[in-house]
């Protein structure tokens, strides 16, 4: 065989071999590539309420302040929400603070969620004059470091009052406060939990029902969470849903970033979350890659190109052979 056609066939074989050997590099799932990064969420305040208003009905209110997922931080001190038919059409203040900071960090070695509230006041719709809750300092931290056991800690200062009534803080636990003619509040203080793969901490969680005398508002009930942080161990050994429940999350995440996901911030808090790559599922149940192409695409393209090159080489060989015979 002449040298030139043989060289062309050799090049075609190399292209086919290269395409086949390159295939596995494109087959690793996105989840495996991203699982090494630890996740964390932090939320300064989160409200999930039902407000009954005369002539309107029950209005659900969901809002969050400084609800972030790693890597992100926020500093906003006011959480408001609009409730149709209440407060003369103006936004209601649910939580305000002198300082409200939330931070979530995560990498392949460590993930940390951290929240601090100073001079915080939480309000129930229709009770604008008397804070539902007042506290000097609230803090929550959750830390997950590779090779170490996760840690979670929640703390609040001694001075806490509910509907104007002082509450004694002596460590983790629950308390019930009833104010005749106004309503009841149940508190969960300094809540923290850890496993081998995650940590979660909540400084204060309150569930309440009040019947204020304000015109237009009949009843308000729900839950407000103050200073909440979560983390998961780098390596994908744990999971958060972006927000906490009972022993922890999120964004919450919180992812966080929470509950995750973030609720409406009433125009005051930062929008958290973000566009994370995901996997789409077709009708057949098979997973599609993020770009919509298959991981075998580079192999198919390489083999196709090699076959075109090989075909051209065979054409030249046959043409040269015919010319020599003639």
GROMACS .gro file of C-alpha atoms in nm:
model
  326
    1UNK     CA    1   0.000   0.000   0.000
    2UNK     CA    2   0.136   0.350  -0.089
    3UNK     CA    3   0.264   0.547   0.212
    4UNK     CA    4   0.026   0.843   0.182
    5UNK     CA    5  -0.307   0.649   0.198
    6UNK     CA    6  -0.165   0.434   0.476
    7UNK     CA    7  -0.088   0.746   0.677
    8UNK     CA    8  -0.443   0.869   0.628
    9UNK     CA    9  -0.584   0.542   0.756
   10UNK     CA   10  -0.349   0.556   1.057
   11UNK     CA   11  -0.472   0.907   1.144
   12UNK     CA   12  -0.833   0.792   1.122
   13UNK     CA   13  -0.762   0.507   1.363
   14UNK     CA   14  -0.604   0.748   1.610
   15UNK     CA   15  -0.910   0.976   1.598
   16UNK     CA   16  -1.143   0.683   1.670
   17UNK     CA   17  -0.924   0.566   1.957
   18UNK     CA   18  -0.904   0.919   2.103
   19UNK     CA   19  -1.280   0.967   2.086
   20UNK     CA   20  -1.347   0.641   2.267
   21UNK     CA   21  -1.091   0.702   2.539
   22UNK     CA   22  -1.217   1.060   2.601
   23UNK     CA   23  -1.575   0.948   2.663
   24UNK     CA   24  -1.572   0.869   3.038
   25UNK     CA   25  -1.452   1.222   3.126
   26UNK     CA   26  -1.794   1.355   3.023
   27UNK     CA   27  -2.001   1.097   3.210
   28UNK     CA   28  -1.951   1.216   3.571
   29UNK     CA   29  -2.287   1.342   3.709
   30UNK     CA   30  -2.314   1.706   3.816
   31UNK     CA   31  -2.416   1.596   4.163
   32UNK     CA   32  -2.083   1.416   4.217
   33UNK     CA   33  -1.880   1.715   4.105
   34UNK     CA   34  -2.060   1.956   4.339
   35UNK     CA   35  -2.108   1.728   4.642
   36UNK     CA   36  -1.764   1.802   4.786
   37UNK     CA   37  -1.863   2.157   4.884
   38UNK     CA   38  -2.015   2.197   5.229
   39UNK     CA   39  -2.349   2.377   5.251
   40UNK     CA   40  -2.467   2.634   5.503
   41UNK     CA   41  -2.770   2.856   5.559
   42UNK     CA   42  -2.843   3.151   5.785
   43UNK     CA   43  -3.162   3.347   5.847
   44UNK     CA   44  -3.204   3.641   6.083
   45UNK     CA   45  -3.585   3.621   6.100
   46UNK     CA   46  -3.857   3.419   5.935
   47UNK     CA   47  -4.233   3.456   5.973
   48UNK     CA   48  -4.512   3.218   5.874
   49UNK     CA   49  -4.844   3.368   5.984
   50UNK     CA   50  -5.218   3.367   5.925
   51UNK     CA   51  -5.397   3.698   5.976
   52UNK     CA   52  -5.778   3.711   5.988
   53UNK     CA   53  -5.913   4.045   5.870
   54UNK     CA   54  -6.274   4.162   5.881
   55UNK     CA   55  -6.426   4.173   5.534
   56UNK     CA   56  -6.121   4.009   5.378
   57UNK     CA   57  -6.079   3.666   5.534
   58UNK     CA   58  -5.762   3.482   5.634
   59UNK     CA   59  -5.447   3.621   5.474
   60UNK     CA   60  -5.130   3.406   5.480
   61UNK     CA   61  -4.809   3.596   5.546
   62UNK     CA   62  -4.468   3.446   5.468
   63UNK     CA   63  -4.155   3.659   5.488
   64UNK     CA   64  -3.787   3.627   5.570
   65UNK     CA   65  -3.508   3.866   5.666
   66UNK     CA   66  -3.145   3.805   5.567
   67UNK     CA   67  -3.216   3.450   5.452
   68UNK     CA   68  -2.893   3.339   5.280
   69UNK     CA   69  -2.722   3.023   5.154
   70UNK     CA   70  -2.347   2.976   5.117
   71UNK     CA   71  -2.159   3.165   5.003
   72UNK     CA   72  -2.352   3.483   5.089
   73UNK     CA   73  -2.408   3.738   5.363
   74UNK     CA   74  -2.664   4.010   5.436
   75UNK     CA   75  -2.722   4.300   5.672
   76UNK     CA   76  -3.081   4.425   5.684
   77UNK     CA   77  -3.260   4.532   6.000
   78UNK     CA   78  -3.627   4.552   5.902
   79UNK     CA   79  -3.875   4.283   5.798
   80UNK     CA   80  -4.212   4.403   5.672
   81UNK     CA   81  -4.509   4.247   5.495
   82UNK     CA   82  -4.827   4.373   5.332
   83UNK     CA   83  -5.159   4.239   5.457
   84UNK     CA   84  -5.463   4.336   5.255
   85UNK     CA   85  -5.720   4.517   5.469
   86UNK     CA   86  -5.486   4.572   5.764
   87UNK     CA   87  -5.280   4.870   5.879
   88UNK     CA   88  -5.464   5.109   5.644
   89UNK     CA   89  -5.293   4.962   5.340
   90UNK     CA   90  -4.943   5.021   5.472
   91UNK     CA   91  -4.681   4.744   5.521
   92UNK     CA   92  -4.679   4.580   5.862
   93UNK     CA   93  -4.356   4.565   6.061
   94UNK     CA   94  -4.295   4.207   6.168
   95UNK     CA   95  -3.936   4.228   6.295
   96UNK     CA   96  -3.688   4.509   6.339
   97UNK     CA   97  -3.344   4.517   6.496
   98UNK     CA   98  -3.058   4.754   6.562
   99UNK     CA   99  -2.819   4.498   6.407
  100UNK     CA  100  -2.913   4.199   6.196
  101UNK     CA  101  -2.634   4.006   6.028
  102UNK     CA  102  -2.645   3.669   5.855
  103UNK     CA  103  -2.351   3.491   5.694
  104UNK     CA  104  -2.314   3.154   5.520
  105UNK     CA  105  -1.982   3.016   5.397
  106UNK     CA  106  -1.897   2.685   5.236
  107UNK     CA  107  -1.605   2.515   5.062
  108UNK     CA  108  -1.450   2.170   5.032
  109UNK     CA  109  -1.311   2.184   5.387
  110UNK     CA  110  -1.569   2.367   5.595
  111UNK     CA  111  -1.920   2.515   5.600
  112UNK     CA  112  -2.046   2.769   5.853
  113UNK     CA  113  -2.379   2.944   5.909
  114UNK     CA  114  -2.378   3.238   6.149
  115UNK     CA  115  -2.646   3.488   6.263
  116UNK     CA  116  -2.650   3.774   6.511
  117UNK     CA  117  -2.940   3.999   6.613
  118UNK     CA  118  -2.904   4.295   6.849
  119UNK     CA  119  -3.194   4.497   6.992
  120UNK     CA  120  -3.458   4.284   6.820
  121UNK     CA  121  -3.833   4.344   6.837
  122UNK     CA  122  -4.096   4.114   6.686
  123UNK     CA  123  -4.454   4.233   6.631
  124UNK     CA  124  -4.790   4.067   6.578
  125UNK     CA  125  -5.024   4.224   6.321
  126UNK     CA  126  -5.257   4.460   6.504
  127UNK     CA  127  -5.027   4.500   6.805
  128UNK     CA  128  -4.800   4.775   6.684
  129UNK     CA  129  -4.776   4.946   7.024
  130UNK     CA  130  -4.661   4.644   7.227
  131UNK     CA  131  -4.387   4.415   7.089
  132UNK     CA  132  -4.477   4.051   7.075
  133UNK     CA  133  -4.118   3.984   7.179
  134UNK     CA  134  -3.818   4.194   7.281
  135UNK     CA  135  -3.462   4.065   7.319
  136UNK     CA  136  -3.121   4.227   7.355
  137UNK     CA  137  -2.898   3.977   7.174
  138UNK     CA  138  -2.972   3.659   6.977
  139UNK     CA  139  -2.700   3.444   6.818
  140UNK     CA  140  -2.684   3.113   6.632
  141UNK     CA  141  -2.386   2.935   6.475
  142UNK     CA  142  -2.352   2.599   6.301
  143UNK     CA  143  -2.011   2.476   6.185
  144UNK     CA  144  -1.921   2.161   5.987
  145UNK     CA  145  -1.551   2.098   5.931
  146UNK     CA  146  -1.410   1.799   5.746
  147UNK     CA  147  -1.266   1.542   5.982
  148UNK     CA  148  -1.439   1.691   6.288
  149UNK     CA  149  -1.778   1.651   6.450
  150UNK     CA  150  -2.025   1.930   6.354
  151UNK     CA  151  -2.102   2.189   6.619
  152UNK     CA  152  -2.411   2.404   6.675
  153UNK     CA  153  -2.475   2.672   6.934
  154UNK     CA  154  -2.760   2.912   7.005
  155UNK     CA  155  -2.763   3.183   7.270
  156UNK     CA  156  -2.972   3.479   7.380
  157UNK     CA  157  -2.920   3.746   7.644
  158UNK     CA  158  -3.097   3.739   7.977
  159UNK     CA  159  -3.334   4.025   7.900
  160UNK     CA  160  -3.630   3.885   7.706
  161UNK     CA  161  -3.991   3.994   7.733
  162UNK     CA  162  -4.311   3.866   7.571
  163UNK     CA  163  -4.607   4.102   7.534
  164UNK     CA  164  -4.446   4.320   7.799
  165UNK     CA  165  -4.396   4.031   8.044
  166UNK     CA  166  -4.032   3.950   8.144
  167UNK     CA  167  -3.921   3.595   8.065
  168UNK     CA  168  -3.644   3.420   8.258
  169UNK     CA  169  -3.377   3.270   8.035
  170UNK     CA  170  -3.179   2.990   8.199
  171UNK     CA  171  -3.068   2.780   7.906
  172UNK     CA  172  -3.243   2.562   7.647
  173UNK     CA  173  -3.609   2.483   7.701
  174UNK     CA  174  -3.969   2.583   7.638
  175UNK     CA  175  -4.190   2.842   7.806
  176UNK     CA  176  -4.554   2.937   7.784
  177UNK     CA  177  -4.670   3.296   7.833
  178UNK     CA  178  -5.039   3.392   7.854
  179UNK     CA  179  -5.159   3.752   7.867
  180UNK     CA  180  -5.532   3.781   7.953
  181UNK     CA  181  -5.731   3.963   7.688
  182UNK     CA  182  -5.443   3.959   7.440
  183UNK     CA  183  -5.323   3.608   7.361
  184UNK     CA  184  -5.072   3.331   7.424
  185UNK     CA  185  -4.711   3.274   7.320
  186UNK     CA  186  -4.507   2.953   7.333
  187UNK     CA  187  -4.127   2.990   7.321
  188UNK     CA  188  -3.850   2.746   7.237
  189UNK     CA  189  -3.512   2.885   7.350
  190UNK     CA  190  -3.157   2.802   7.243
  191UNK     CA  191  -3.243   2.504   7.026
  192UNK     CA  192  -2.939   2.317   6.883
  193UNK     CA  193  -2.873   1.973   6.734
  194UNK     CA  194  -2.594   1.788   6.551
  195UNK     CA  195  -2.538   1.458   6.371
  196UNK     CA  196  -2.231   1.315   6.203
  197UNK     CA  197  -2.314   1.511   5.888
  198UNK     CA  198  -2.495   1.831   5.989
  199UNK     CA  199  -2.555   2.094   6.255
  200UNK     CA  200  -2.847   2.328   6.323
  201UNK     CA  201  -2.912   2.602   6.577
  202UNK     CA  202  -3.205   2.834   6.647
  203UNK     CA  203  -3.183   3.105   6.912
  204UNK     CA  204  -3.557   3.155   6.951
  205UNK     CA  205  -3.872   3.011   6.801
  206UNK     CA  206  -4.212   3.142   6.904
  207UNK     CA  207  -4.560   3.023   6.819
  208UNK     CA  208  -4.843   3.256   6.909
  209UNK     CA  209  -5.212   3.337   6.886
  210UNK     CA  210  -5.334   3.690   6.964
  211UNK     CA  211  -5.666   3.871   6.942
  212UNK     CA  212  -5.575   4.239   6.930
  213UNK     CA  213  -5.835   4.512   6.952
  214UNK     CA  214  -5.706   4.702   6.646
  215UNK     CA  215  -5.977   4.791   6.397
  216UNK     CA  216  -5.987   4.557   6.097
  217UNK     CA  217  -5.770   4.281   6.245
  218UNK     CA  218  -5.956   4.004   6.423
  219UNK     CA  219  -5.692   3.743   6.491
  220UNK     CA  220  -5.331   3.661   6.413
  221UNK     CA  221  -5.145   3.334   6.466
  222UNK     CA  222  -4.836   3.161   6.343
  223UNK     CA  223  -4.463   3.118   6.398
  224UNK     CA  224  -4.165   3.351   6.402
  225UNK     CA  225  -3.810   3.213   6.404
  226UNK     CA  226  -3.522   3.437   6.509
  227UNK     CA  227  -3.150   3.364   6.446
  228UNK     CA  228  -3.130   3.029   6.270
  229UNK     CA  229  -2.817   2.866   6.120
  230UNK     CA  230  -2.742   2.528   5.959
  231UNK     CA  231  -2.445   2.350   5.801
  232UNK     CA  232  -2.369   2.019   5.627
  233UNK     CA  233  -2.040   1.836   5.615
  234UNK     CA  234  -1.827   1.879   5.300
  235UNK     CA  235  -1.833   1.565   5.089
  236UNK     CA  236  -2.210   1.540   5.042
  237UNK     CA  237  -2.268   1.326   5.353
  238UNK     CA  238  -2.555   1.546   5.478
  239UNK     CA  239  -2.839   1.757   5.341
  240UNK     CA  240  -3.024   2.077   5.424
  241UNK     CA  241  -3.344   2.211   5.278
  242UNK     CA  242  -3.266   2.579   5.316
  243UNK     CA  243  -3.463   2.640   5.639
  244UNK     CA  244  -3.502   2.476   5.974
  245UNK     CA  245  -3.767   2.279   6.146
  246UNK     CA  246  -3.755   2.163   6.504
  247UNK     CA  247  -3.392   2.058   6.523
  248UNK     CA  248  -3.272   2.247   6.219
  249UNK     CA  249  -3.282   2.288   5.849
  250UNK     CA  250  -3.283   2.463   5.530
  251UNK     CA  251  -3.231   2.815   5.370
  252UNK     CA  252  -3.199   2.853   5.376
  253UNK     CA  253  -3.056   2.742   5.283
  254UNK     CA  254  -3.176   2.779   5.402
  255UNK     CA  255  -2.967   2.681   5.139
  256UNK     CA  256  -3.020   2.716   5.268
  257UNK     CA  257  -3.041   2.879   5.125
  258UNK     CA  258  -3.346   2.825   5.325
  259UNK     CA  259  -3.683   2.685   5.404
  260UNK     CA  260  -3.558   2.743   5.243
  261UNK     CA  261  -3.577   2.892   5.021
  262UNK     CA  262  -3.605   3.257   5.099
  263UNK     CA  263  -3.940   3.409   5.161
  264UNK     CA  264  -4.044   3.755   5.060
  265UNK     CA  265  -3.841   4.014   5.239
  266UNK     CA  266  -4.106   4.277   5.221
  267UNK     CA  267  -3.876   4.490   5.010
  268UNK     CA  268  -3.618   4.508   5.286
  269UNK     CA  269  -3.425   4.182   5.307
  270UNK     CA  270  -3.179   4.050   5.053
  271UNK     CA  271  -3.289   3.797   4.799
  272UNK     CA  272  -3.100   3.480   4.858
  273UNK     CA  273  -3.084   3.155   4.681
  274UNK     CA  274  -2.943   3.152   4.330
  275UNK     CA  275  -2.958   2.954   4.009
  276UNK     CA  276  -2.811   2.617   4.086
  277UNK     CA  277  -2.758   2.370   3.801
  278UNK     CA  278  -3.008   2.087   3.815
  279UNK     CA  279  -3.105   1.771   3.636
  280UNK     CA  280  -3.420   1.756   3.427
  281UNK     CA  281  -3.623   1.437   3.406
  282UNK     CA  282  -3.806   1.343   3.087
  283UNK     CA  283  -4.126   1.145   3.052
  284UNK     CA  284  -3.927   0.824   3.032
  285UNK     CA  285  -3.772   0.885   3.371
  286UNK     CA  286  -3.416   0.917   3.237
  287UNK     CA  287  -3.196   1.202   3.352
  288UNK     CA  288  -3.096   1.468   3.101
  289UNK     CA  289  -2.776   1.667   3.140
  290UNK     CA  290  -2.794   2.037   3.223
  291UNK     CA  291  -2.720   2.143   2.865
  292UNK     CA  292  -2.979   1.903   2.720
  293UNK     CA  293  -2.710   1.689   2.550
  294UNK     CA  294  -2.600   1.337   2.631
  295UNK     CA  295  -2.263   1.255   2.785
  296UNK     CA  296  -2.201   1.033   2.478
  297UNK     CA  297  -2.216   1.329   2.239
  298UNK     CA  298  -1.834   1.379   2.220
  299UNK     CA  299  -1.790   1.006   2.142
  300UNK     CA  300  -2.048   1.014   1.862
  301UNK     CA  301  -1.897   1.329   1.714
  302UNK     CA  302  -1.543   1.185   1.729
  303UNK     CA  303  -1.637   0.853   1.574
  304UNK     CA  304  -1.834   1.028   1.299
  305UNK     CA  305  -1.539   1.249   1.211
  306UNK     CA  306  -1.307   0.951   1.207
  307UNK     CA  307  -1.536   0.759   0.972
  308UNK     CA  308  -1.546   1.054   0.731
  309UNK     CA  309  -1.165   1.068   0.733
  310UNK     CA  310  -1.138   0.692   0.681
  311UNK     CA  311  -1.381   0.708   0.391
  312UNK     CA  312  -1.173   0.977   0.224
  313UNK     CA  313  -0.858   0.768   0.265
  314UNK     CA  314  -1.021   0.460   0.104
  315UNK     CA  315  -1.138   0.675  -0.187
  316UNK     CA  316  -0.781   0.794  -0.254
  317UNK     CA  317  -0.645   0.437  -0.234
  318UNK     CA  318  -0.897   0.305  -0.486
  319UNK     CA  319  -0.842   0.600  -0.719
  320UNK     CA  320  -0.464   0.559  -0.711
  321UNK     CA  321  -0.498   0.182  -0.769
  322UNK     CA  322  -0.724   0.237  -1.073
  323UNK     CA  323  -0.479   0.489  -1.218
  324UNK     CA  324  -0.187   0.246  -1.188
  325UNK     CA  325  -0.381  -0.032  -1.371
  326UNK     CA  326  -0.474   0.199  -1.658
   0.00000   0.00000   0.00000
